Coordinates of C-alpha atoms in Angstrom, one line a residue:
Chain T
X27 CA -47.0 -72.9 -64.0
X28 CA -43.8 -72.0 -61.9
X29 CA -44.0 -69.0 -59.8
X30 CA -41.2 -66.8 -61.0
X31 CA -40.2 -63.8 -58.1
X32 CA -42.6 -61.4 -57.8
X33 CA -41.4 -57.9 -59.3
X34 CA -37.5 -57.8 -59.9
X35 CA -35.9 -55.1 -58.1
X36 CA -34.0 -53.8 -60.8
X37 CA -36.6 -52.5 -63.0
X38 CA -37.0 -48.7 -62.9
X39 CA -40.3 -48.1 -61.3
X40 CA -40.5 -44.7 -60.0
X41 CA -40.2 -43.8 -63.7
X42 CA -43.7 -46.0 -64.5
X43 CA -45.1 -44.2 -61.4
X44 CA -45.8 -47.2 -59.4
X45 CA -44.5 -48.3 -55.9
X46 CA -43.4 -51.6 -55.6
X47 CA -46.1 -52.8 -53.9
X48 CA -48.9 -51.7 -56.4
X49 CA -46.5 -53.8 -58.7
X50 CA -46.9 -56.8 -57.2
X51 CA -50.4 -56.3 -56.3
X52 CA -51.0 -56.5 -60.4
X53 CA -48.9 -59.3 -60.9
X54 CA -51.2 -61.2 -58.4
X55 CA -54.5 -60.0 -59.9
X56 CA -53.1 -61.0 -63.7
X57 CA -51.9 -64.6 -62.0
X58 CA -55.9 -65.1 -60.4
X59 CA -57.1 -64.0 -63.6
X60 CA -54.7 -66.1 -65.9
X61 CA -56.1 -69.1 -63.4
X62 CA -59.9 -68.4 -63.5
X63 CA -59.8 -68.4 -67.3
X64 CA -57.6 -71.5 -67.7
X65 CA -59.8 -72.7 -65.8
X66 CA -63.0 -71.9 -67.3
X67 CA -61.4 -72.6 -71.1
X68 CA -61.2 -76.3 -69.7
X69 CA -64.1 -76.5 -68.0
X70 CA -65.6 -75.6 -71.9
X71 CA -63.4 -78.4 -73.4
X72 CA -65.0 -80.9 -70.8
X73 CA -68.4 -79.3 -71.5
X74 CA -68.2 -80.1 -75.0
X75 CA -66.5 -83.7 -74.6
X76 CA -68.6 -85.2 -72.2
X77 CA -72.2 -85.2 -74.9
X78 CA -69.5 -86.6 -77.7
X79 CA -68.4 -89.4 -75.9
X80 CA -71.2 -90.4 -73.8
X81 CA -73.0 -90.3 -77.0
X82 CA -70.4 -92.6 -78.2
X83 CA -69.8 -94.8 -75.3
X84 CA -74.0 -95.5 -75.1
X85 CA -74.3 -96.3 -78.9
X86 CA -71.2 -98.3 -78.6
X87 CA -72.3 -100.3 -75.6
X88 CA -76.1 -100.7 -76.6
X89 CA -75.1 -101.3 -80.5
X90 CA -72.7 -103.8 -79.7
X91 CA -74.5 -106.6 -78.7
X92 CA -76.2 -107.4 -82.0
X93 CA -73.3 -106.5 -83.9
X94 CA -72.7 -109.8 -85.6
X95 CA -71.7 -110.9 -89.3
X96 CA -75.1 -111.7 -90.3
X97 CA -75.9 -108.0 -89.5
X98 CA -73.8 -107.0 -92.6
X99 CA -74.6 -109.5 -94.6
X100 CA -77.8 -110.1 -94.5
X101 CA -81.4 -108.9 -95.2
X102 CA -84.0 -107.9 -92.4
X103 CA -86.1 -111.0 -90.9
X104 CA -90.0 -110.0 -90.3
X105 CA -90.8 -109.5 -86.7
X106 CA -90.0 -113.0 -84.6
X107 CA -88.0 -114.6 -86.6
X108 CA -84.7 -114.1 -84.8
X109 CA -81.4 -113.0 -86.9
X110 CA -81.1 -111.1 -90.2
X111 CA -79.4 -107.6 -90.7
X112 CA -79.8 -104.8 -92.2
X113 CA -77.2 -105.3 -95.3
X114 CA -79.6 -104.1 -97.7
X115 CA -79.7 -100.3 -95.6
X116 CA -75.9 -100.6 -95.9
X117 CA -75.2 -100.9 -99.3
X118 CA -78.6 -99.2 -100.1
X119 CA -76.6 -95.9 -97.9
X120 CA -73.5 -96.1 -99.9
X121 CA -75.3 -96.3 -103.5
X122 CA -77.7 -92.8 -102.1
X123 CA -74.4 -91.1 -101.1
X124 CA -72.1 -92.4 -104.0
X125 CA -75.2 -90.9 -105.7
X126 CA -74.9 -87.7 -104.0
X127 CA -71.2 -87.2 -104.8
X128 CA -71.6 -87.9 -108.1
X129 CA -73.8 -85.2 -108.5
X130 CA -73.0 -82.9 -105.5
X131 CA -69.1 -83.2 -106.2
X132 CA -68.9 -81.8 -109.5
X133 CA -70.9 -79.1 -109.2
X134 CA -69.8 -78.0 -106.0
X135 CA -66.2 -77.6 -106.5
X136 CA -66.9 -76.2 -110.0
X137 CA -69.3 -73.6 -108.7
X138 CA -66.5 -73.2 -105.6
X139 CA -64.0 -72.7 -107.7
X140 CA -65.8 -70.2 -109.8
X141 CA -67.3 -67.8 -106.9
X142 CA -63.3 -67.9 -105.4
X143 CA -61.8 -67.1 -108.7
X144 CA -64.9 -64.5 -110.1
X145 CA -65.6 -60.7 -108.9
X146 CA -68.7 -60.6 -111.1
X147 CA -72.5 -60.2 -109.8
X148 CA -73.6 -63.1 -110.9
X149 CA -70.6 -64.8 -108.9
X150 CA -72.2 -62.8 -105.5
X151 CA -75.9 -64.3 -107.1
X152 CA -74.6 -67.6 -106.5
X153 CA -73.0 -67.3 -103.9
X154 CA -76.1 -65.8 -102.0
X155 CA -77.9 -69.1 -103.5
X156 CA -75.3 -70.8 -102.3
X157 CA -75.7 -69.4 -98.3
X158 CA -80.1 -69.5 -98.5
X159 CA -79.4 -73.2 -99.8
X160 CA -77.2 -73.7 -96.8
X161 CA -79.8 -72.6 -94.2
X162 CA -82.7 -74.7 -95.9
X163 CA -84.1 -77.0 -93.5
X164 CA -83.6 -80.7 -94.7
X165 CA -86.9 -81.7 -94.4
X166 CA -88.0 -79.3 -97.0
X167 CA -85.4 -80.2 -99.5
X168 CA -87.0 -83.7 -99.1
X169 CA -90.4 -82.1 -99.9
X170 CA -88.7 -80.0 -103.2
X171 CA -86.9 -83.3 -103.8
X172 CA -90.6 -85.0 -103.7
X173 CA -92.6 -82.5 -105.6
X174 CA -89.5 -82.0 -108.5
X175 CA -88.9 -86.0 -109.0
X176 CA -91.5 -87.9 -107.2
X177 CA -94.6 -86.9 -108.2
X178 CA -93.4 -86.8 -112.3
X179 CA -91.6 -89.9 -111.9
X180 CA -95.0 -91.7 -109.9
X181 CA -92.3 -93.8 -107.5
X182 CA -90.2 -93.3 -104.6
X183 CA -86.3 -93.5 -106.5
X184 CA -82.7 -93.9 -105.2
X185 CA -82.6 -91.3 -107.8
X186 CA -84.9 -89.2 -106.1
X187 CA -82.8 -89.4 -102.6
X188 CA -79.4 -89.3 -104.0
X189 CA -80.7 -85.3 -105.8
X190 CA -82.0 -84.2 -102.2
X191 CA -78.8 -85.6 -100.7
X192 CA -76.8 -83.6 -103.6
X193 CA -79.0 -80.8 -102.7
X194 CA -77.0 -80.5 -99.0
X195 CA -73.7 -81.4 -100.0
X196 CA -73.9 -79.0 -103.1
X197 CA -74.1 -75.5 -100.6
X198 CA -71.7 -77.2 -98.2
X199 CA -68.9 -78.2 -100.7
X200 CA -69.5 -75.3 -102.8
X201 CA -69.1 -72.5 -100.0
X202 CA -65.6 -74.6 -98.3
X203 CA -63.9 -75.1 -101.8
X204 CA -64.7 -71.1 -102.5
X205 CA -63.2 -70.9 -98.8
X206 CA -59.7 -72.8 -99.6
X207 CA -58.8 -71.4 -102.7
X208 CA -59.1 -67.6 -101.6
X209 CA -56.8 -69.3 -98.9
X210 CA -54.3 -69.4 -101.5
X211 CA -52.2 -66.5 -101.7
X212 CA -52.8 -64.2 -105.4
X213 CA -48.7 -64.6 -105.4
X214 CA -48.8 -67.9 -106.5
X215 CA -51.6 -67.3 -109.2
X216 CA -49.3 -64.4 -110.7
X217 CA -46.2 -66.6 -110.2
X218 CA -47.7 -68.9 -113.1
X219 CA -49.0 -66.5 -115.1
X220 CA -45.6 -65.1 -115.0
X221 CA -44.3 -67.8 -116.8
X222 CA -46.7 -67.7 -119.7
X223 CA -49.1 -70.5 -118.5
X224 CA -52.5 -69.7 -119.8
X225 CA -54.9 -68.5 -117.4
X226 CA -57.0 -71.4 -116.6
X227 CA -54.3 -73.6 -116.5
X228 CA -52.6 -71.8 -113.7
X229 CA -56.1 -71.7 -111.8
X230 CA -56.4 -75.7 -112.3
X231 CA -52.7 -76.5 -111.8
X232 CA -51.5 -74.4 -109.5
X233 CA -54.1 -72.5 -107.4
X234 CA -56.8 -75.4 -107.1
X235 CA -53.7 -78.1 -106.8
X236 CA -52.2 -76.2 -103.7
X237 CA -56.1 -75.7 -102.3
X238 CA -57.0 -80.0 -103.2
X239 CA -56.5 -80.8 -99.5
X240 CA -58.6 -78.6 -98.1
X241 CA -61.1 -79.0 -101.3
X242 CA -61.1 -83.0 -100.3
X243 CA -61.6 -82.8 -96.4
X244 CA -64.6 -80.5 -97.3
X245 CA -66.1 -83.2 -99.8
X246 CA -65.5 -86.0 -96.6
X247 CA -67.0 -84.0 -93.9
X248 CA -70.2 -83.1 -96.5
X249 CA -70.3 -86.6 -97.4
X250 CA -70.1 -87.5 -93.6
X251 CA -73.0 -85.5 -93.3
X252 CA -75.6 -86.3 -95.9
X253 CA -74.7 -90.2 -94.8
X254 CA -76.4 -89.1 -91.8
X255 CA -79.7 -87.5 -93.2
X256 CA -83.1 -89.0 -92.7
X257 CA -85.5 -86.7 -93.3
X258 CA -84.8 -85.9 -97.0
X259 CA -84.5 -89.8 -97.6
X260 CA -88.0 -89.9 -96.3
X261 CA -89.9 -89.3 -99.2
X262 CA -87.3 -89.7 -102.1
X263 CA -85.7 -92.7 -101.5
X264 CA -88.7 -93.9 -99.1
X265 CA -87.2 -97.5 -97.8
X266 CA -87.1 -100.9 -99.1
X267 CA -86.6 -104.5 -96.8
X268 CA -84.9 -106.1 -100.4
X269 CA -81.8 -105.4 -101.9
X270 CA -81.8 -102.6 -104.4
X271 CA -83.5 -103.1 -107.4
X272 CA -82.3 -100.4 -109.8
X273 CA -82.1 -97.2 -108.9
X274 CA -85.9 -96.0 -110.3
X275 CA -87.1 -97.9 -107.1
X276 CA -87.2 -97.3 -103.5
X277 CA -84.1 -98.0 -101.8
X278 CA -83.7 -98.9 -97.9
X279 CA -80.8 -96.6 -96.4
X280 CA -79.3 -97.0 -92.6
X281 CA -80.8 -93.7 -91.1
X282 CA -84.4 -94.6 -92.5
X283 CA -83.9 -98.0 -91.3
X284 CA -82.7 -96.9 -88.2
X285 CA -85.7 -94.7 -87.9
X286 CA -88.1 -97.0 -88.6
X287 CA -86.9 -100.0 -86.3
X288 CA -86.5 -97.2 -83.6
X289 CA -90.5 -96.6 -83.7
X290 CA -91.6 -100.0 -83.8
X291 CA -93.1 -101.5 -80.9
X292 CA -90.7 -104.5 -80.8
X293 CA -87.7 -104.7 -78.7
X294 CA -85.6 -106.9 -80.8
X295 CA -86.3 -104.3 -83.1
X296 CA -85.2 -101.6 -81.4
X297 CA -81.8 -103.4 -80.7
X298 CA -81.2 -103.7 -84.2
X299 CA -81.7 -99.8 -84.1
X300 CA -78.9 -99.5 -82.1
X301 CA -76.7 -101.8 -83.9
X302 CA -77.3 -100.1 -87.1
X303 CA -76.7 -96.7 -85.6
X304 CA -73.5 -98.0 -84.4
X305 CA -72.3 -98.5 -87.7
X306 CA -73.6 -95.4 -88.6
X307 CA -71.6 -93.8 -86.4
X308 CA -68.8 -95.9 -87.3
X309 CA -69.1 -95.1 -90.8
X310 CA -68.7 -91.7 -90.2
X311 CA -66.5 -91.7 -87.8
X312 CA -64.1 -92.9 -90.5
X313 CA -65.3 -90.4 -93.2
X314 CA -63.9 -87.7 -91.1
X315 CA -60.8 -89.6 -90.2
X316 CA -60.3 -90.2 -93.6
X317 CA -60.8 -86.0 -94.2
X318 CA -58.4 -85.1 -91.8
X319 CA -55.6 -87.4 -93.7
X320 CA -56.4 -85.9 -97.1
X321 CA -56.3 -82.9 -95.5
X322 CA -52.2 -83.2 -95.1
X323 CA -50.4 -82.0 -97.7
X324 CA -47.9 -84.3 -99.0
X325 CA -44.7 -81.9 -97.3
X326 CA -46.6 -81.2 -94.3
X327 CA -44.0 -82.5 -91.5
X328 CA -45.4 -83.9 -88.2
Chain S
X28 CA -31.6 -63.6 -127.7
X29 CA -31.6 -60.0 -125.7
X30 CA -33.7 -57.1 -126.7
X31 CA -33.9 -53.9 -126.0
X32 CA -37.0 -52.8 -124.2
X33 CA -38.9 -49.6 -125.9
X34 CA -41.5 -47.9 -124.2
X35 CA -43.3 -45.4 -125.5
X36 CA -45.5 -42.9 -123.9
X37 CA -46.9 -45.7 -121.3
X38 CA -49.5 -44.9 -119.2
X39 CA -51.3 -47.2 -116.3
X40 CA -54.3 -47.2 -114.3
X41 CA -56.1 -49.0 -111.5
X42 CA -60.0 -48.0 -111.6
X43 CA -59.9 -44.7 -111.9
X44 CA -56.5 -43.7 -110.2
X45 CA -53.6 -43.8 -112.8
X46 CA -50.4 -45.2 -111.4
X47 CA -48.1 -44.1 -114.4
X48 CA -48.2 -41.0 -116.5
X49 CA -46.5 -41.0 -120.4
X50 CA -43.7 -43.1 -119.5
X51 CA -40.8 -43.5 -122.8
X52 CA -37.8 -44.8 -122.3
X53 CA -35.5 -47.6 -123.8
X54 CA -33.7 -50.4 -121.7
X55 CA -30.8 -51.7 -123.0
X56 CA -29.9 -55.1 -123.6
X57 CA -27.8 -57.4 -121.5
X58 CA -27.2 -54.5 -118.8
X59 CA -28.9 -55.1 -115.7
X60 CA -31.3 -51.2 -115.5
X61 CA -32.2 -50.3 -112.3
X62 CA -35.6 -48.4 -111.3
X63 CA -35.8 -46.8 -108.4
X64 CA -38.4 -44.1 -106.6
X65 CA -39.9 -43.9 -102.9
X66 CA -42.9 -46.4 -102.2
X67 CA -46.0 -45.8 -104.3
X68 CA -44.3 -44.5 -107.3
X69 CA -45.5 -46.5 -109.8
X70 CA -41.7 -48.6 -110.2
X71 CA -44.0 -51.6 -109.5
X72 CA -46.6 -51.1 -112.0
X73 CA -43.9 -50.0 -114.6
X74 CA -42.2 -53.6 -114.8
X75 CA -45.6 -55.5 -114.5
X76 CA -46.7 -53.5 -117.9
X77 CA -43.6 -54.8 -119.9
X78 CA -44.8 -58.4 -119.1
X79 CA -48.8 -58.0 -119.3
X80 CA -49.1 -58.9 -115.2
X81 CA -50.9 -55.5 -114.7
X82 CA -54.2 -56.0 -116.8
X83 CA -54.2 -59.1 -114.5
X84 CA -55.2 -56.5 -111.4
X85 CA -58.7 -55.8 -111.0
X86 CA -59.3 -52.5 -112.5
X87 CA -55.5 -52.5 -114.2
X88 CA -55.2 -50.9 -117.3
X89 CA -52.9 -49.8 -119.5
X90 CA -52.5 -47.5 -122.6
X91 CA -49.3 -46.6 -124.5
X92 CA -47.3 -48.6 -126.0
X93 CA -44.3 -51.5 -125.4
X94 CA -41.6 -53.1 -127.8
X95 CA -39.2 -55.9 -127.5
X96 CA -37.0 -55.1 -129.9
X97 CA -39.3 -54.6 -132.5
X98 CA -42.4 -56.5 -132.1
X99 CA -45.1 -54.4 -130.0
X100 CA -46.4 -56.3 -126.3
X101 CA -49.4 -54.8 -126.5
X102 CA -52.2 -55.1 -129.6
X103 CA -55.4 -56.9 -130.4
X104 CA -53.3 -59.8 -131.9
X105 CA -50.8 -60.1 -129.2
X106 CA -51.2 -62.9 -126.6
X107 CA -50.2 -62.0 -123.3
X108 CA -49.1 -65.6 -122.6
X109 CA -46.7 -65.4 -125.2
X110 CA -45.4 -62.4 -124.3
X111 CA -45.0 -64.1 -120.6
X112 CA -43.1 -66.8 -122.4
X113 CA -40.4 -64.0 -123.5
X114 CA -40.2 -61.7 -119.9
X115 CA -39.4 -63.7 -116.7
X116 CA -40.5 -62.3 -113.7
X117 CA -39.3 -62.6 -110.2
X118 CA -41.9 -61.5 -107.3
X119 CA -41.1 -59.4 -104.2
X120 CA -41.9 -62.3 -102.2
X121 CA -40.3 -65.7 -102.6
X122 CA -43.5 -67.5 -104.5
X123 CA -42.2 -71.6 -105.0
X124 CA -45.2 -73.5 -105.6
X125 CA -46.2 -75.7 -102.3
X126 CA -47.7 -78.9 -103.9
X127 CA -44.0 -79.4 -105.9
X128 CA -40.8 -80.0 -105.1
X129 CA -37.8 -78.4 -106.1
X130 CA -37.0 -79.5 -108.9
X131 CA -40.8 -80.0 -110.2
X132 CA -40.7 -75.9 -109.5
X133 CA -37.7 -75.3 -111.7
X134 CA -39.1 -77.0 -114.7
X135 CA -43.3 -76.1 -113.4
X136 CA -42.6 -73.5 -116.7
X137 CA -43.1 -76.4 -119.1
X138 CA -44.9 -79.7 -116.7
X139 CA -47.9 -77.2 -116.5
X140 CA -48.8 -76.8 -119.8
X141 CA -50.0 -79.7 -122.1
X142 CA -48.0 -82.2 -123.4
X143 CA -44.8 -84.2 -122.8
X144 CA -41.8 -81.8 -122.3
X145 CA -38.2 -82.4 -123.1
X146 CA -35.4 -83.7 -121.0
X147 CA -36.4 -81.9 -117.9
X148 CA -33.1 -83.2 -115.2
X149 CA -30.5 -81.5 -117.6
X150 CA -32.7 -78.1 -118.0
X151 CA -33.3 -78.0 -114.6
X152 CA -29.7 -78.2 -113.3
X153 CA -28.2 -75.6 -116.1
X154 CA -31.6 -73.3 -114.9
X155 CA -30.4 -73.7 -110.9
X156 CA -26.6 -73.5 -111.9
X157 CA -27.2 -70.0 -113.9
X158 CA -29.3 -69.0 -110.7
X159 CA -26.4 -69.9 -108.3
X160 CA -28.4 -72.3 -106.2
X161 CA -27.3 -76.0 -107.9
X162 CA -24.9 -76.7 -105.3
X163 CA -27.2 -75.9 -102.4
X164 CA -30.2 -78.1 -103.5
X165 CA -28.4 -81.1 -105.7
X166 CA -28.7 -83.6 -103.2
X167 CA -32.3 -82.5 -102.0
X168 CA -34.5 -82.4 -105.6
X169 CA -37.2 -84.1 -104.4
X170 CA -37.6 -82.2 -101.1
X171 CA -39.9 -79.2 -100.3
X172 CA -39.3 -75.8 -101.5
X173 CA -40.8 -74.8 -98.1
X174 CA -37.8 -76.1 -96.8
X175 CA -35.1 -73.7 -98.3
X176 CA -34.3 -70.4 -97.1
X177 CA -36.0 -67.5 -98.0
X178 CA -32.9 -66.0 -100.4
X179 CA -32.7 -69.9 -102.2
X180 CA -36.5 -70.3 -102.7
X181 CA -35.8 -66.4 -104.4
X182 CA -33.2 -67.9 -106.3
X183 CA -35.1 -71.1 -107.3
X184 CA -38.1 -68.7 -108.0
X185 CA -35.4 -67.4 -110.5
X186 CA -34.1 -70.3 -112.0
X187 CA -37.5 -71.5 -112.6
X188 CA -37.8 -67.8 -114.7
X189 CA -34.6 -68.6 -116.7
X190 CA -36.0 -72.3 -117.6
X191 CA -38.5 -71.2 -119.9
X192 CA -35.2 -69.2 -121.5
X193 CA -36.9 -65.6 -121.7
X194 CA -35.6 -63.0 -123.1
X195 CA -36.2 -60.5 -120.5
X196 CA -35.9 -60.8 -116.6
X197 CA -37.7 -58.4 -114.7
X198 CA -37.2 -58.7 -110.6
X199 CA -39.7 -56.2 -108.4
X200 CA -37.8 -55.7 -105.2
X201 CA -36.5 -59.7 -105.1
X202 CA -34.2 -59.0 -102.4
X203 CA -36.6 -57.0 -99.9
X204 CA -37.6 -59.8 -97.7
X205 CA -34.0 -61.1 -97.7
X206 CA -31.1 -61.2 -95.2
X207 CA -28.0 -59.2 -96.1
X208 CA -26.5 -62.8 -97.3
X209 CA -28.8 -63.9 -99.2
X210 CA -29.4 -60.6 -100.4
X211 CA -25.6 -60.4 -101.8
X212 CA -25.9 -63.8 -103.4
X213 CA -29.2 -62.8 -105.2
X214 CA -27.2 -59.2 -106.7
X215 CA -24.4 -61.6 -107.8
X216 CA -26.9 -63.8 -109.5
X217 CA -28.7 -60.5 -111.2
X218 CA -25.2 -59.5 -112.4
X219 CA -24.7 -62.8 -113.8
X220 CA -27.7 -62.6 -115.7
X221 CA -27.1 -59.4 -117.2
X222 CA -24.3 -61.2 -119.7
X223 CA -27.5 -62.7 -121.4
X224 CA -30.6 -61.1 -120.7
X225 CA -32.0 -57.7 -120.8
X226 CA -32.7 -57.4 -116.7
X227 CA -35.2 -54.7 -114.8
X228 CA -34.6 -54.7 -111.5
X229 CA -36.8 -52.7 -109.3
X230 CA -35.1 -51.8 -105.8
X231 CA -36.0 -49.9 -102.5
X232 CA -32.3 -50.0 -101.8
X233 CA -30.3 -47.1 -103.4
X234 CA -26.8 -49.2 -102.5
X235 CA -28.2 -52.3 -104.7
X236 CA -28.5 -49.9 -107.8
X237 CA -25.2 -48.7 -107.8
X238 CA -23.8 -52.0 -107.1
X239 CA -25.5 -54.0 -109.9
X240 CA -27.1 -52.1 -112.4
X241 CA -25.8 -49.8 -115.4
X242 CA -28.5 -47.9 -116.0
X243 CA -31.0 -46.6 -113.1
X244 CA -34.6 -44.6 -113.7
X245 CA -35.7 -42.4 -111.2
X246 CA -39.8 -42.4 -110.9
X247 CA -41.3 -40.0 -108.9
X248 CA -45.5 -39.8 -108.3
X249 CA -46.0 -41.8 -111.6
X250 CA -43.8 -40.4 -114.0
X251 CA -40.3 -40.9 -114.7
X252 CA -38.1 -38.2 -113.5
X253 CA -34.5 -39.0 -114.7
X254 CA -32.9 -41.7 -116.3
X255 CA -29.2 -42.1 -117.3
X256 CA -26.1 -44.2 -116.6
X257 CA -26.4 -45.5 -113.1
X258 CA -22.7 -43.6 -112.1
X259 CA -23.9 -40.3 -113.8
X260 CA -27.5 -40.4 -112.0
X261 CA -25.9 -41.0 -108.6
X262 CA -23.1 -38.5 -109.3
X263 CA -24.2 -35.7 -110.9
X264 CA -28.0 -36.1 -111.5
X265 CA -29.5 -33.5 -113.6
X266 CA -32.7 -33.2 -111.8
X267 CA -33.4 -31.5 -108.5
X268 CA -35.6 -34.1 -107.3
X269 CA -33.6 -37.4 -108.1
X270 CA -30.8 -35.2 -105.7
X271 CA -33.4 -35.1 -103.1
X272 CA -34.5 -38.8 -103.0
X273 CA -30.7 -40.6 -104.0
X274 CA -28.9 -38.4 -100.9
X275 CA -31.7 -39.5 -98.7
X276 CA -33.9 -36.1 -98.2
X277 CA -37.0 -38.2 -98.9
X278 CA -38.9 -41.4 -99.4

C-alpha cells in the first residue's frame, strides 16, 4: 500500500463542514481499519490452509512409504506375509462409482434440468425431495440402501453400494445442474426460439450446451465425493479380499478397505491404511482437477 | 417474399394485467414501420405477439387476431415454430450464443435443428454481408462472438435472423445498448433491409424513427394512439397526446 498525502488542500471542505484536521483524522481511522481487516481476511485464508495441507503433507508422508507397484497391482496378503496391495479396493472403487454415475448421472441432470426449466408444483415437490435427500445422513442411506436391496436380494452387491452411492450424487448433481442452467440468461432461450427452433431443442442445444461446463464440474466434484464414502458402502457393498466377482457379490472398495486395515491391531496393516488413503486422496485430488478444466469454456481466455 | 402484417383487434396479457388493449393496424411491406411510446407501453409486447414470443412469458397471453398476408399466426392448427421460421427477431440486448463461434451463430438457425443442412460457408457470408458486418469478422469466423463489439454481435444477432430468410424482421429497441457508431451502422443496416423485408422496429429514440422508418405508431398505456406516415406523425400529428410525447413533454 503506498501512502498517498493525506487530505489534498484543494478540496472544498468548509462546504462538507469539516476542518482539515477532522479530515485527516478519518483518513487515518479508514487506513487502521483497511489494515485490521486485511489482516484478519488473511489470517482466515491461513486458518483454512493450514488443516488442508497438513492433512495432505501427513498422508503424503506416512502413505508414501508403502506406496510401491505391487500396491496397485496386487491383491491383499493375510496378516504376516509381507507385500500384497490393495488392487482389488481399487478397481473394486472405480466399478462402485462408475456404478454410481451411471445411475446418479442421468437422473440428476435430467431432474436438474427439469426443476431449472419447470415453474410447476410438482417441480417445487422435487426439488424439496431433492434438498431433504441432500441433508440425509450417509449412514442411513446405507441402511435404506440395505433394507431396499439387501435384504430381498439375501447378499451384500456392488449393486447394492453403487444405488446408495447414486443416492448422494443424485441430490448433489441434481440441485448444481438446476443451479447452472438458471445461470443462463432467459435471452438466449428466446434468441432460439426466435428463430423457429422447437422448444426442447433450444433447451438441449442452446441453454443446457452454454450450462455443460458447469453441469460437468458438478458431476466431478459429486463423483469426488461419493469416491470418498464409507459408511453407505458398509452394508451394500460390504468388502471383499478377491477381485470382483460380478457385481451380485460383495465388492472390496478403498474407503472400506481403508477402514478396515485402520482398526486392525497390526501395524503393517495400518501402514497399508495409509498408503491406500494416499491414493485416495490422490484420486480425488485429480477428480477435482479434472472439474475445474471442464469447467472452462472452450473461449474462456486465461 | 414480403407481407404485409394485419392485426386485428389484438389484445395481450400477463397474469391478470393486460399489456395491450384492441390493437388493429396493418404494416406495410418492405418499409421499415416504426413503433414508438414512453417505457411500459406495451411497444414490447406488441412485436413479440406478431412472432408468438409472448405466450413464451409466464402468464403471457394473447387474444385477437394476426395475419401475414393472408394466413392467420394465431389458431389451433398454427405452429408457433413455424411462424418463428417466417418473423426474425432481433433482442434489445445483443444475445450471440456463447458455446459457438461466429460463424456457427450465423447459421445456429439451421445446425440446431435435425439433419444435415445445406452449404452453410456461402449462406453465412451473404447473411453477414446483408447485415453489414462481413468485412469486420471475415478473417475471424472461428473466433468468439464474445469477442466483437456490442453493435457487431447486434449485427451478427441480425444476420443470423436473415439466414433462416424470414419474411418479417422485427427489432425491439436493437440499438439501446449501443454507442452512437454502432448505433448508426445498425439504422443503415435496418434501412437496408427494408428493400426486402417487412421490418418493425421498436425504438426509445424519437430521432431513429424519423431517420429510418416510413411509417411510425404511437402507443400509449396499451393501446395505440396514432399511426400514419412517419413525416405526417412527427409534423402534424392528429392526436393531442402523440404532440405531447414526440416534442418531448413526457415519457
Amino acid at each position: 500500500m503506498s501512502q498517498e498525502p493525506l487530505a489534498a488542500t484543494h478540496l472544498p471542505l468548509s462546504r462538507w463542514g469539516i476542518s482539515r484536521r477532522q479530515l485527516e483524522g478519518r483518513i487515518r481511522r479508514r487506513r487502521w481499519a483497511d489494515r485490521i481487516i486485511r489482516g484478519l481476511m488473511v489470517a482466515s485464508v491461513v486458518v483454512v490452509l493450514i488443516p488442508l495441507f497438513s492433512l495432505l503433507i501427513y498422508v503424503g508422508r506416512s502413505g508414501i512409504q508403502g506406496l510401491d507397484l505391487a500396491f496397485f497391482t496386487q491383491l491383499p496378503k493375510p496378516v504376516g506375509m509381507p507385500g500384497g496391495g490393495m488392487a482389488n479396493a481399487i478397481v473394486g472403487s472405480l466399478i462402485l462409482v462408475g456404478l454410481a454415475a451411471a445411475i446418479g448421472v442421468p437422473v440428476g441432470v435430467m431432474a436438474g434440468v427439469f426443476l431449472a426449466r419447470s415453474t410447476s408444483r410438482l417441480a417445487d415437490g422435487v426439488r424439496f425431495v431433492a434438498q431433504v435427500l441432500n441433508g440425509v445422513p450417509s449412514i442411513v442411506v446405507g441402511l435404506a440402501v440395505y433394507g431396499l436391496m439387501v435384504v430381498p436380494m439375501q447378499t451384500y452387491s456392488a449393486w447394492a453400494g453403487g444405488v446408495a452411492l447414486a443416492l448422494i450424487m443424485i441430490p448433489l448433481v441434481t440441485l448444481n445442474t438446476e443451479e447452472m442452467v438458471r445461470l443462463v440468461p432467459r435471452d438466449l432461450n428466446e434468441a432460439a426460439l426466435a428463430l423457429g427452433v422447437p422448444a426442447w431443442l433450444a433447451t438441449l442445444r442452446v441453454v443446457v450446451r452454454t450450462a455443460l461446463p458447469g453441469i460437468l464440474t458438478g458431476i466431478m466434484l459429486a463423483l469426488a465425493r461419493v469416491a470418498g464414502e464409507t459408511a453407505p458402502l458398509l452394508f451394500t457393498a460390504l468388502n471383499n479380499a478377491f477381485w470382483h466377482q460380478g457385481l451380485s457379490n460383495p465388492i472390496a472398495s478403498l474407503p472400506v478397505t481403508i477402514y478396515n486395515y485402520a482398526i486392525s491391531p497390526y501395524p503393517e496393516w495400518h501402514q497399508k491404511a495409509w498408503t491406500g488413503a494416499l491414493v485416495l486422496v490422490a484420486m480425488v485430488l485429480i477428480t477435482n482437477v479434472l472439474a475445474r478444466f471442464f469447467g472452462r469454456s472452450r473461449y474462456d481466455r486465461r | 417474399m414480403a407481407v404485409p402484417i394485419r392485426v386485428e383487434h389484438l389484445n395481450a396479457a400477463f397474469g391478470p394485467f393486460q399489456a395491450l388493449h384492441d390493437v388493429t393496424l396493418t404494416l406495410p411491406a418492405r418499409q421499415v414501420t416504426a413503433i414508438i411510446g414512453p417505457s411500459g407501453c406495451g411497444k414490447s409486447t406488441f412485436v413479440r405477439c406478431i412472432n408468438r414470443m409472448h405466450e413464451e412469458t409466464p402468464g403471457g397471453r394473447v387474444w385477437g387476431q394476426i395475419y401475414l398476408g393472408d394466413e392467420p399466426v394465431y389458431g389451433p392448427d398454427v405452429d408457433p415454430v413455424v411462424i418463428r421460421r417466417r418473423v426474425g427477431m432481433v433482442f434489445q440486448r445483443p444475445t450471440p450464443f456463447p458455446t459457438m463461434s461466429i460463424l456457427e451463430n450465423v447459421v445456429a438457425g439451421y445446425t440446431l435443428l435435425p439433419g444435415r443442412p445445406r452449404d452453410l460457408e456461402s449462406l453465412a457470408e451473404r447473411s453477414l454481408r446483408q447485415a453489414g458486418l462481413w468485412d469486420e469478422v471475415k478473417d475471424r469466423l472461428r473466433d468468439s462472438p464474445l469477442n466483437l463489439s456490442g453493435g457487431q454481435q447486434q449485427r451478427l444477432c441480425i444476420a443470423r435472423a436473415l439466414a433462416v430468410e424470414p419474411e418479417v424482421i422485427l427489432l425491439d429497441e436493437p440499438c439501446s445498448s449501443l454507442d452512437p457508431i454502432s448505433t448508426a451502422k445498425v439504422e443503415e443496416t435496418i434501412m437496408e433491409l427494408a428493400q426486402r423485408y417487412t421490418v418493425v422496429l421498436v425504438t426509445h429514440n424519437i430521432q431513429q424513427a424519423t431517420r429510418v422508418s416510413q411509417h411510425t405508431a404511437f402507443f400509449l398505456l396499451g393501446r395505440l394512439i396514432e399511426f400514419g406516415p412517419t413525416e405526417q406523425l412527427f409534423t402534424n400529428p392528429a392526436n393531442e397526446q402523440t404532440e405531447a410525447y414526440i416534442t418531448g413533454r413526457f415519457g
